[in-house]
Coordinates of C-alpha atoms in Angstrom, one line a residue:
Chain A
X156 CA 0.0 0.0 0.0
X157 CA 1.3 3.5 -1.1
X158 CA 2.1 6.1 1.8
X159 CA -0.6 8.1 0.2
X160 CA -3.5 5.7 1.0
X161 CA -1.7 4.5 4.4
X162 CA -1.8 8.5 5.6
X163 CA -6.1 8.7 4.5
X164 CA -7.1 5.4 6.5
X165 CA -4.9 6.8 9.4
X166 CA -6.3 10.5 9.4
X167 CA -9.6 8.1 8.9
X168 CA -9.1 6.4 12.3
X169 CA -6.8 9.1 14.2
X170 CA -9.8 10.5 16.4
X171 CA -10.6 7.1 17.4
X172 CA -6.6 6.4 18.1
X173 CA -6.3 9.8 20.5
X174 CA -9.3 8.8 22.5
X175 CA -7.9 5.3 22.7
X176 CA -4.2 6.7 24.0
X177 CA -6.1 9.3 26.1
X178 CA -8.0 6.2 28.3
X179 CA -5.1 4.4 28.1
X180 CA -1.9 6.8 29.2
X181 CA -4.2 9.4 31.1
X182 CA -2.3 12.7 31.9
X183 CA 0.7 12.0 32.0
X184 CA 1.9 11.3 27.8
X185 CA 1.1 13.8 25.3
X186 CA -1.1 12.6 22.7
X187 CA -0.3 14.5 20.0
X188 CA 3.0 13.4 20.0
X189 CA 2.5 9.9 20.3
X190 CA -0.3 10.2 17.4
X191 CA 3.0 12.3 15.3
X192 CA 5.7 9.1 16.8
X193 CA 3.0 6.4 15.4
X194 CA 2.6 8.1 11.9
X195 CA 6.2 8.4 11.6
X196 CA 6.9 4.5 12.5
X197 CA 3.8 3.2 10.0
X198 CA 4.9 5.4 7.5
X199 CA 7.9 3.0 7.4
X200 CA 5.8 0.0 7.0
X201 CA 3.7 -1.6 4.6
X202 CA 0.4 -2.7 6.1
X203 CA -2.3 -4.3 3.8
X204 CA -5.4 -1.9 4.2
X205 CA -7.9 -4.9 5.5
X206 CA -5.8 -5.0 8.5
X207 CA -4.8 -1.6 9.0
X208 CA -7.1 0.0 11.6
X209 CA -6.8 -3.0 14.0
X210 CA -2.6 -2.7 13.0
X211 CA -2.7 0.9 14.0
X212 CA -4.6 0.6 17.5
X213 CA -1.7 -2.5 17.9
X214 CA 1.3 0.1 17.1
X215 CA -0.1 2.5 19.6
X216 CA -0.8 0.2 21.9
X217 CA 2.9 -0.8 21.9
X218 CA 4.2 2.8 21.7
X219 CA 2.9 3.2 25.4
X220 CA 4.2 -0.1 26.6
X221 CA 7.4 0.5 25.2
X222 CA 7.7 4.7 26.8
X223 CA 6.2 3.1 30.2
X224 CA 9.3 0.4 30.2
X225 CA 11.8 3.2 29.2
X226 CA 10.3 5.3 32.1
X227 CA 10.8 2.2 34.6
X228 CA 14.2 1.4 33.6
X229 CA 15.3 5.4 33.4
X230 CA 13.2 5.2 37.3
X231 CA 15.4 1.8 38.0
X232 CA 18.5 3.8 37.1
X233 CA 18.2 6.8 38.7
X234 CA 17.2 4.8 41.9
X235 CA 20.3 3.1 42.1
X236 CA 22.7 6.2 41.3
X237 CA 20.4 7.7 43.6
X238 CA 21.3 5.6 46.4
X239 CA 25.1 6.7 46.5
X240 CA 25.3 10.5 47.8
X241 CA 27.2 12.0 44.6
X242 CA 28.4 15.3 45.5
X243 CA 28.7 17.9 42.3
X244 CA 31.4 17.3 40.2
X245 CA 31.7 14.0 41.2
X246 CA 31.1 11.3 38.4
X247 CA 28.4 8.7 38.8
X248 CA 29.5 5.9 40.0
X249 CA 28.0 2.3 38.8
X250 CA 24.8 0.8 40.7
X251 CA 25.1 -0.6 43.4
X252 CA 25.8 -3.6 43.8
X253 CA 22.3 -4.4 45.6
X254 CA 20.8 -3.4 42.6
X255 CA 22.5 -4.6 40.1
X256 CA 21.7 -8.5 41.7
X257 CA 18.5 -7.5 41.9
X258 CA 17.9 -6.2 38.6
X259 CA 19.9 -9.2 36.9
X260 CA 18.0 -11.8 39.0
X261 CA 14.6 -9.9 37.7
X262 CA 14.2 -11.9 34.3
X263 CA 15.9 -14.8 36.1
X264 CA 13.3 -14.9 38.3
X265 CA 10.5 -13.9 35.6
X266 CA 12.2 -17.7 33.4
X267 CA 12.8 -19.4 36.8
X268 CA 8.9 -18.9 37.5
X269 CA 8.4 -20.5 34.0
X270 CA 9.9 -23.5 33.9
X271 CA 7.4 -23.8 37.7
X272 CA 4.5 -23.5 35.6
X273 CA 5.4 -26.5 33.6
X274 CA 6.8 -26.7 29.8
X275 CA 3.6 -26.6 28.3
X276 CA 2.7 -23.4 30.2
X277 CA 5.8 -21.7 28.7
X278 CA 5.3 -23.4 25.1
X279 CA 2.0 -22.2 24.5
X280 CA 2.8 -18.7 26.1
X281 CA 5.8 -18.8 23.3
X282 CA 4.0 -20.1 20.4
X283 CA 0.7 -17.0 21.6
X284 CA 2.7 -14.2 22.0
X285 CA 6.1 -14.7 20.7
X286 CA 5.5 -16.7 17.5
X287 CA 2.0 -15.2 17.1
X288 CA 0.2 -18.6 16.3
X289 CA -3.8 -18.3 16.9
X290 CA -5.2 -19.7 20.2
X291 CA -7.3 -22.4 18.1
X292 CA -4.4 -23.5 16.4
X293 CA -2.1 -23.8 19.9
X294 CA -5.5 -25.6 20.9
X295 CA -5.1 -28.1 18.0
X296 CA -0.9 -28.6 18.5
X297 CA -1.9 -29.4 22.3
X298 CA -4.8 -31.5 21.8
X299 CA -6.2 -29.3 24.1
X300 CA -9.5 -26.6 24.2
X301 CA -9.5 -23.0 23.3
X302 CA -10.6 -22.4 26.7
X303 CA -7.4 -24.1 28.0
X304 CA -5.0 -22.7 26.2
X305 CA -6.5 -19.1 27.6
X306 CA -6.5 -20.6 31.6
X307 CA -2.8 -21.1 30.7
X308 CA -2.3 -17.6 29.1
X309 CA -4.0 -16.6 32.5
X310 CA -2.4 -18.5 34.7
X311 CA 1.2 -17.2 33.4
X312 CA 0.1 -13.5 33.7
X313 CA -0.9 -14.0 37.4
X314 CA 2.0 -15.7 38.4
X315 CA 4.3 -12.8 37.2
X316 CA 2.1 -10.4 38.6
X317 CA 2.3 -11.8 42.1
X318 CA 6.3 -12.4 41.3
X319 CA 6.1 -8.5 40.7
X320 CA 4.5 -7.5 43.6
X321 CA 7.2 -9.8 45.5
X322 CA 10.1 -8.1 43.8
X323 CA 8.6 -4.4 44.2
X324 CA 8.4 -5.2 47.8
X325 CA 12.4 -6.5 48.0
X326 CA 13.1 -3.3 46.0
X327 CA 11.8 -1.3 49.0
X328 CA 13.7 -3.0 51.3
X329 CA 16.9 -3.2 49.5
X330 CA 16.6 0.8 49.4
X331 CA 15.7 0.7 52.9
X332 CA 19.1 -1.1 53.9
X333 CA 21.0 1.1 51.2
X334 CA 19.6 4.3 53.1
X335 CA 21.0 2.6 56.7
X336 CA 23.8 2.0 55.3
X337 CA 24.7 5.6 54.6
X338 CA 23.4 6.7 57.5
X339 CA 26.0 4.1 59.1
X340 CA 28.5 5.3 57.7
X341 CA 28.4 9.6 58.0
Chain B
X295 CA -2.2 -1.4 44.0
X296 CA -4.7 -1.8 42.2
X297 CA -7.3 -4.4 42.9
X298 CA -7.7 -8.0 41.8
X299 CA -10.9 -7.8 39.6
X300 CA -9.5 -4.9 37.5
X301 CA -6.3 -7.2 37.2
X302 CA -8.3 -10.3 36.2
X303 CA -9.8 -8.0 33.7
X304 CA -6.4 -6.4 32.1
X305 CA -5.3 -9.8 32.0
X306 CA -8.4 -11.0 30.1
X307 CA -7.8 -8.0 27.4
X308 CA -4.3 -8.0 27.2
X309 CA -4.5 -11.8 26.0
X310 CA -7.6 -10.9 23.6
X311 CA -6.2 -8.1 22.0
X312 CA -3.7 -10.1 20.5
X313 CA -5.8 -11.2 17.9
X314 CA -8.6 -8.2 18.0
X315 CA -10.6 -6.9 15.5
X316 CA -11.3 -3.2 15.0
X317 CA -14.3 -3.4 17.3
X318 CA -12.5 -5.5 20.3
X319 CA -10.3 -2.1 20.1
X320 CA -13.2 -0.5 20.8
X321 CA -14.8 -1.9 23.5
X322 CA -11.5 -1.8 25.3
X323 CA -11.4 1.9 24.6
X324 CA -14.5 2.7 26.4
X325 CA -13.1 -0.5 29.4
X326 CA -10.3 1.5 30.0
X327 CA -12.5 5.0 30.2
X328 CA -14.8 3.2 32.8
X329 CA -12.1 4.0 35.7
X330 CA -8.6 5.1 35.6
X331 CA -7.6 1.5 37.8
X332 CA -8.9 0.2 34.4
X333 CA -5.5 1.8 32.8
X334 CA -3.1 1.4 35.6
X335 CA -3.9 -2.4 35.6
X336 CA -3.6 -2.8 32.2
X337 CA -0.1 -1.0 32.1
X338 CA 0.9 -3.3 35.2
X339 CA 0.2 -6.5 32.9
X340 CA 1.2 -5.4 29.8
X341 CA 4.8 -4.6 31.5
X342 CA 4.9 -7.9 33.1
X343 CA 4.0 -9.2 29.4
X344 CA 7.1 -7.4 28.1
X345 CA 9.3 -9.0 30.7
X346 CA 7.4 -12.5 30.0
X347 CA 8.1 -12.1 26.5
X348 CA 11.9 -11.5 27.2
X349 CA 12.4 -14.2 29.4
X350 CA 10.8 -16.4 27.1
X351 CA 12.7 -15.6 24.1
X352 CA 15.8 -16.1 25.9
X353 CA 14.9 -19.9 26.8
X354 CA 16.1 -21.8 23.8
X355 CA 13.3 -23.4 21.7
X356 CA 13.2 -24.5 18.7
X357 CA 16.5 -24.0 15.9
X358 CA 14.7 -21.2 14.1
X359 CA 12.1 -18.9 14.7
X360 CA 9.2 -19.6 12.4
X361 CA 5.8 -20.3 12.9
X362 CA 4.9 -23.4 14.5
X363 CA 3.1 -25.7 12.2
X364 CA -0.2 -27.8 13.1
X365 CA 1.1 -31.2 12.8
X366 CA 4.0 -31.2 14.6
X367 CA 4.8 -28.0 16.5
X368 CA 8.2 -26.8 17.1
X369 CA 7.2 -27.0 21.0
X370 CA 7.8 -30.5 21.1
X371 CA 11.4 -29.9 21.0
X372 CA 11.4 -28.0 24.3
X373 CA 9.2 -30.6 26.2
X374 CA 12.6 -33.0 25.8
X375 CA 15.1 -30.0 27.1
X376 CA 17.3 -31.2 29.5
X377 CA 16.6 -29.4 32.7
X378 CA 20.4 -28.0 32.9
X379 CA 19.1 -26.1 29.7
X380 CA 16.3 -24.9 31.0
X381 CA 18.4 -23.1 34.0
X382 CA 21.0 -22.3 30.9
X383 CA 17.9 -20.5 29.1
X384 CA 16.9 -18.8 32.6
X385 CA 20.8 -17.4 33.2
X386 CA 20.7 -15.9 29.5
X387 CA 17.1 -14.2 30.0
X388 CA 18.4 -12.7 32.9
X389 CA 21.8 -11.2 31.1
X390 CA 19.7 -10.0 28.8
X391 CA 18.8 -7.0 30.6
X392 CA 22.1 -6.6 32.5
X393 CA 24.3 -6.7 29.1
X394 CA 25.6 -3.3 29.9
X395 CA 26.5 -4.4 33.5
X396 CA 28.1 -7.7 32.3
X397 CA 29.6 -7.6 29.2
X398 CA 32.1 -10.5 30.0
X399 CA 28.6 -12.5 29.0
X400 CA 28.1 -11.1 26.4
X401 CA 28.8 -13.7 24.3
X402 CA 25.8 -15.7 26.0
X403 CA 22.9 -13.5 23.7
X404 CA 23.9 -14.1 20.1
X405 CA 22.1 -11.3 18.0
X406 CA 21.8 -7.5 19.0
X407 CA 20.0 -4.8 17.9
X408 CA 21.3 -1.4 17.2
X409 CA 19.0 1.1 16.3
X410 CA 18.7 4.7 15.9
X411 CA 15.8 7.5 15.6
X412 CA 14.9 9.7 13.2
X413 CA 17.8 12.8 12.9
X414 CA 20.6 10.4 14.7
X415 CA 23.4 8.8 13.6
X416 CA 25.4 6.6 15.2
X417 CA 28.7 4.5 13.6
X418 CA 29.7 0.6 15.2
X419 CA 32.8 -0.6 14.8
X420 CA 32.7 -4.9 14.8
X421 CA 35.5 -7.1 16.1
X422 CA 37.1 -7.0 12.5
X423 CA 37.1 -3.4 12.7
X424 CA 34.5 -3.2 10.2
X425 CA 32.6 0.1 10.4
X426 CA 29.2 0.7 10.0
X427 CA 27.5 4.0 9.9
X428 CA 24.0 4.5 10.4
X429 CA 21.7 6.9 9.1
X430 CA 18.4 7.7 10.8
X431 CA 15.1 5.8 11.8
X432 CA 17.5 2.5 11.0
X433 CA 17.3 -0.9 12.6
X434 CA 20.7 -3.3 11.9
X435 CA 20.8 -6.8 13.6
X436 CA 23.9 -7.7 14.4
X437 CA 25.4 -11.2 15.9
X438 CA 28.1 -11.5 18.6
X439 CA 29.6 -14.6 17.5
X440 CA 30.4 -13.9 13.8
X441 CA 31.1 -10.2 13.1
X442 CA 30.6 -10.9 9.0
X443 CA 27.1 -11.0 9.3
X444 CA 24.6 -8.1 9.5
X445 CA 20.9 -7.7 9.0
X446 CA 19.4 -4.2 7.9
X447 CA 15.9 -4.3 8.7
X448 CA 14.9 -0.8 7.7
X449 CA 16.7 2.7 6.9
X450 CA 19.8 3.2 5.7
X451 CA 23.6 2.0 6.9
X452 CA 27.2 2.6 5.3
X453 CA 29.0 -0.6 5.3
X454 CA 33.2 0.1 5.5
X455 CA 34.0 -4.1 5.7
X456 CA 37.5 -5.1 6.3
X457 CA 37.8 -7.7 3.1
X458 CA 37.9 -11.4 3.8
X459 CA 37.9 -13.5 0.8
X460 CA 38.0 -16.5 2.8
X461 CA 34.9 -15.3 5.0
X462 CA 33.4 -12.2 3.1
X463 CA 31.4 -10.1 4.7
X464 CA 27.0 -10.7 4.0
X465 CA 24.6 -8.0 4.8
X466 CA 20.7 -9.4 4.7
X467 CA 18.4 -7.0 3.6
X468 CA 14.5 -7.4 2.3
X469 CA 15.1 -11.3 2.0
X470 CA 18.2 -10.5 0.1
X471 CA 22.0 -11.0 0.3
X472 CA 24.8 -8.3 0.3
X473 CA 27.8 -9.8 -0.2
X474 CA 31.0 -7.8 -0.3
X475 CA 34.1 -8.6 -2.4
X476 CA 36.2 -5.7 -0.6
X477 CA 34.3 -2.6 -0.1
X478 CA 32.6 0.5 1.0
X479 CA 28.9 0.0 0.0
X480 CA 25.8 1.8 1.3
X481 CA 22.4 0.3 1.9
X482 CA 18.8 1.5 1.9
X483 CA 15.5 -0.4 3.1
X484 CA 12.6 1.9 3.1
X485 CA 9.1 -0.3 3.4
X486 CA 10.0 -3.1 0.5
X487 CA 12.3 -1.2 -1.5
X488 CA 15.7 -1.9 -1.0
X489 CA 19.0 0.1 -2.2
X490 CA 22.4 -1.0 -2.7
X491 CA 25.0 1.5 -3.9
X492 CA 28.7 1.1 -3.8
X493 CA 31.8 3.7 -3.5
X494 CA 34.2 1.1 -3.5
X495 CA 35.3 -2.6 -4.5
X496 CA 32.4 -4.3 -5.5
X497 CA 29.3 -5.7 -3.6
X498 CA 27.4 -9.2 -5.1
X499 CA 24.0 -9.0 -4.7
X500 CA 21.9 -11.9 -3.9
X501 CA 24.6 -14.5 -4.7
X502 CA 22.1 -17.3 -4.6
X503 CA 19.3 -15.8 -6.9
X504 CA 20.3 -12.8 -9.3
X505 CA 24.2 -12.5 -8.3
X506 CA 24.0 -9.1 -9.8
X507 CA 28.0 -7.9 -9.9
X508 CA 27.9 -4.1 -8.5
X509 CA 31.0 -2.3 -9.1
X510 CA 31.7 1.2 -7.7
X511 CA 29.4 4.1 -8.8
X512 CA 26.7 1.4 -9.6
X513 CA 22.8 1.3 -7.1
X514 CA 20.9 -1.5 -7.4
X515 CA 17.3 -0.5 -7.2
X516 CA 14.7 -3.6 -6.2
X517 CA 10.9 -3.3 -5.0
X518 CA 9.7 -6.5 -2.7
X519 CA 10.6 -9.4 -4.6
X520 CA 10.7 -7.9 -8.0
X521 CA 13.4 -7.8 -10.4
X522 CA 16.4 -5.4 -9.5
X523 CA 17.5 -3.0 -11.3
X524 CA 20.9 -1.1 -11.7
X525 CA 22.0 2.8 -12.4
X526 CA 24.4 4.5 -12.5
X527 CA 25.8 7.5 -9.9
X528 CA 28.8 8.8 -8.9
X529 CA 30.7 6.6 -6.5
X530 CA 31.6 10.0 -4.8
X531 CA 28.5 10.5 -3.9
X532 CA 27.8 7.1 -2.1
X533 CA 26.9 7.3 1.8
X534 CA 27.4 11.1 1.2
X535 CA 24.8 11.1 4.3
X536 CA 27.7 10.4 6.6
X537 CA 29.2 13.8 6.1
X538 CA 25.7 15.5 5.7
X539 CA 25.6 15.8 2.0
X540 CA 22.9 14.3 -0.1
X541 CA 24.0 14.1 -3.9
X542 CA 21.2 13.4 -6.8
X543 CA 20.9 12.9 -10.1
X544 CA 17.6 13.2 -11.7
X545 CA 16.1 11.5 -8.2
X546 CA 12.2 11.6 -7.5
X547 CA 11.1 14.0 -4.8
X548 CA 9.2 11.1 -3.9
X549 CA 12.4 8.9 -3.2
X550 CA 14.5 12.2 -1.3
X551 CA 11.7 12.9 0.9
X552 CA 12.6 9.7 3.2
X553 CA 16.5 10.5 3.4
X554 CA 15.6 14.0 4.5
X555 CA 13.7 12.7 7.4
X556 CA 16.6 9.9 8.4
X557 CA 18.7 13.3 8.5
X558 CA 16.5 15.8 10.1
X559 CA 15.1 13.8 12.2
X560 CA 11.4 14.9 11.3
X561 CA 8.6 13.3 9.4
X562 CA 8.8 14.0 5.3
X563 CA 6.0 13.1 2.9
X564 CA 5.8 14.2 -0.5
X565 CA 2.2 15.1 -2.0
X566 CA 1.4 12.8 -4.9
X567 CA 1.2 15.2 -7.3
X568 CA 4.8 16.4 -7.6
X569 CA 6.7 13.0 -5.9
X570 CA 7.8 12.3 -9.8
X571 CA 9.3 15.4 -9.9
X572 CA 13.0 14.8 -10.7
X573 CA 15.6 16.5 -8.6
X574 CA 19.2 17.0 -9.6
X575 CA 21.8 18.6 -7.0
X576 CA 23.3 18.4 -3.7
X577 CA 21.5 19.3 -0.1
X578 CA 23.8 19.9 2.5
X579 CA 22.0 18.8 5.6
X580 CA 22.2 21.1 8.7
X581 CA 20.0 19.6 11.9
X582 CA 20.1 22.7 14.0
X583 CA 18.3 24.7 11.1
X584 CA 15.4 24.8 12.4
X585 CA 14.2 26.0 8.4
X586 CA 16.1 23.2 6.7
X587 CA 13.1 21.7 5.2
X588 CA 12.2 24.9 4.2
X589 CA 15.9 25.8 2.9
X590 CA 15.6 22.3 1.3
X591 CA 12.0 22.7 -0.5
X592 CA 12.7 25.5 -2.2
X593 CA 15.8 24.1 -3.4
X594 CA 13.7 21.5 -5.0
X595 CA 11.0 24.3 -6.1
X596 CA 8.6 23.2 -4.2
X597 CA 7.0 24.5 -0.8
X598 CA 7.1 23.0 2.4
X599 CA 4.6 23.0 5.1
X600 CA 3.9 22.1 8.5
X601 CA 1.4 19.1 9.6
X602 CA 0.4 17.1 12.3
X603 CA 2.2 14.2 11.3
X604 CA 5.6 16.4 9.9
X605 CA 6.6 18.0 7.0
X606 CA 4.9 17.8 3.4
X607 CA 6.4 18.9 0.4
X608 CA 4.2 19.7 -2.2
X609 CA 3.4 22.6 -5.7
X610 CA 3.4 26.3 -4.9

């Protein structure tokens, strides 16, 4: 599809796509320039027209997941230089080591909590949302139902919330050491 | 925190939404209105899902990544993993995130992605000392345990490859192969079309299909999986990008308006009606003009003007 015709259906659907961004970032990300950041990235991509409205609510979907991530890791970043008292003019120094276990054994624990759910958890969850095969096919490879390989989907999601709750609760305490620890040592 | 039926429900949506229609977008629209917990849930479980996703990628599968088929899905080949390679899978997700912390692991995640926005450059040099430059709003795939390969996945790179003929150097581009036979060549990939000029030595393109010989001063022109095509340009010009100079001879308005927003870092489009206009000369790209479309339209003889999405260049 021409950039022409690509730049109509998404003028089309861009009044539906900033109410969609405004329910889903609230206050806090401008609109307009995540409306001008999607343009530029689908203007860079051929989509087939039958598919491009749901393709462009998809894109702008992942635009916010991907600035709410960069926010969290810039957050994660700045809490750990944070924790050392850097007077001006001296350079950062690396995170601390505290953190720096704690972020490396994040994804550790995130695959660690996988291979508890069982193999078949974490292939289905692969082939969904990795691979991008359709739940009734995934049904089909398993032998399994639809409604299955969704409980599965499900049951992943809630076991890495609850791991995330766990871990945003260490996080708390590992800066409430690190703060001690200062203390301590004026 | 928020509460547990609004996290149920984010759940729910975030694995529906995978497959949605227009109106499933819809419905989730006015979900997410219903109460700002709605939103915050949602962005809780969709950044778990990001996390999920890397740690799953990072637990070896199946050889290569392609779609798993009915009969005999690819899965299969996990259920028999040894558990020491499941804990070896867990160890790389979790380097994953901390490359920058550990490099001495490096090694561990095989590909990389280096990628830059619109309007920034950025130059890699590979353990061969093999330079790449790339141009804006580019994506390049690279792989840590063989510095010969490279895979350009959209914009635009300049390839300086320390020459090998035992183990020449292979850019993938569009489906295609780059090969280099000793070189400075420069590469395009905007949506299907994909460009391949060279300054120096000489590039084979697509050794196992076409093998089109490109010598210096010739671009190779090809559209999806079409038949390429080859012109002629001044080798000089080649990659000109890197020093902020865009040469053209007889180009379509059409065609520059993409290399002016790699370099300016804004949004470009070309109205229809004069995108076949053919430009000859040289722009000499300057990012803190805060008028170089402008400077740059009228160059071409056309006007420029300000839109939601960017810049459009179009008649008087």
């Amino acid at each position: 599809m021409d950039s022409s015709g690509l730049e109509k259906l998404f003028l089309e659907h861009r009044p539906a796509l900033a109410r969609f961004l405004r329910a889903r970032c609230g206050a806090d990300l401008d609109v307009e320039d995540m409306l001008q950041d999607l343009w530029l990235k689908l203007s860079d991509i051929g989509v087939d027209p039958a598919d491009a409205q749901a393709y462009f609510y998809r894109m702008a979907d992942n635009l916010v997941t991907d600035r709410r991530r960069s926010a969290q890791r810039r957050l994660r970043r700045d809490d750990a230089w944070n924790a050392h008292a850097i007077g001006p003019g001296e350079e950062s120094p690396a995170p601390s080591p505290e953190r720096e276990a704690i972020a490396r054994s994040d994804l550790d624990r995130v695959a660690a909590l996988f291979a508890e759910l069982g193999e078949r958890t974490t292939a289905i969850f692969r082939s969904y949302r990795i691979d991008g095969d359709r739940q009734d096919d995934i049904a089909a490879a398993h032998g399994i139902s639809r409604s299955a390989v969704e409980k599965h989907l499900q049951k992943a999601y809630r076991a890495v919330l609850q791991l995330r709750d766990k871990l945003d609760a260490e996080i708390g305490e590992a800066d409430r050491l690190t703060d001690e620890g200062a203390e301590e040592r004026i | 925190m928020t509460d547990v039926a609004a996290r149920e429900e984010a759940i729910g949506w975030t694995i529906r939404l995978r497959s949605a229609a227009p109106a499933d977008w819809e419905a989730f629209t006015s979900w997410l209105e219903a109460d700002p917990a709605h939103a915050a849930a949602y962005d809780l479980v969709t950044l778990a899902d990001a996390e999920m996703v890397d740690a799953v990628s990072a637990i070896p599968a199946a050889p290569e990544p392609v779609a798993v088929s009915t009969d005999e899905p690819a899965v299969a080949a996990n259920d028999n993993a040894p558990g020491f390679f499941r804990r070896y899978g867990a160890l790389a997700a979790a380097l994953l995130v901390c490359v920058m912390a550990y490099p001495a692991y490096r090694v561990l995640v095989p590909t990389y992605v280096v990628e830059t926005a619109l309007g920034e450059t950025r130059t890699v040099t590979l353990d061969d000392g093999s330079v790449i430059n790339l141009n804006g709003g580019t994506r390049l795939v690279l792989d840590r345990r063989n510095a010969r390969i490279a895979s350009l996945e959209a914009g635009e790179a300049r390839f300086h490859v320390v020459h090998d003929p035992a183990n020449p150097f292979a850019v993938t581009v569009g489906g295609a192969d780059v090969v280099d036979v000793g070189t400075i060549f420069n590469i395009t990939r905007e949506g299907a079309q994909t460009e391949v000029s060279v300054a120096e030595g000489a590039v084979i393109f697509n050794p196992k299909r076409e093998a089109v010989m490109l010598r210096p001063g010739d671009r190779l022109r090809v559209e999806g999986s079409g038949k390429p095509a080859v012109v002629r340009v001044d080798p000089g010009e080649v990659g000109g990008w890197t020093s902020g100079r865009l040469d053209y001879a007889a180009v379509r308005i059409g065609d520059i308006a993409p290399d002016l927003a790699r370099a300016l870092g804004v949004p470009v489009a070309a109205d229809p009606a004069i995108a076949d206009r053919a430009f000859t000369g040289t722009i000499i790209v300057d990012r803190q003009d805060r008028d170089a479309v402008g400077k740059v339209a009228a160059l071409m003889g056309v006007s420029a003007k300000r839109t939601e999405q960017g810049w459009r260049l179009s008649g008087q």
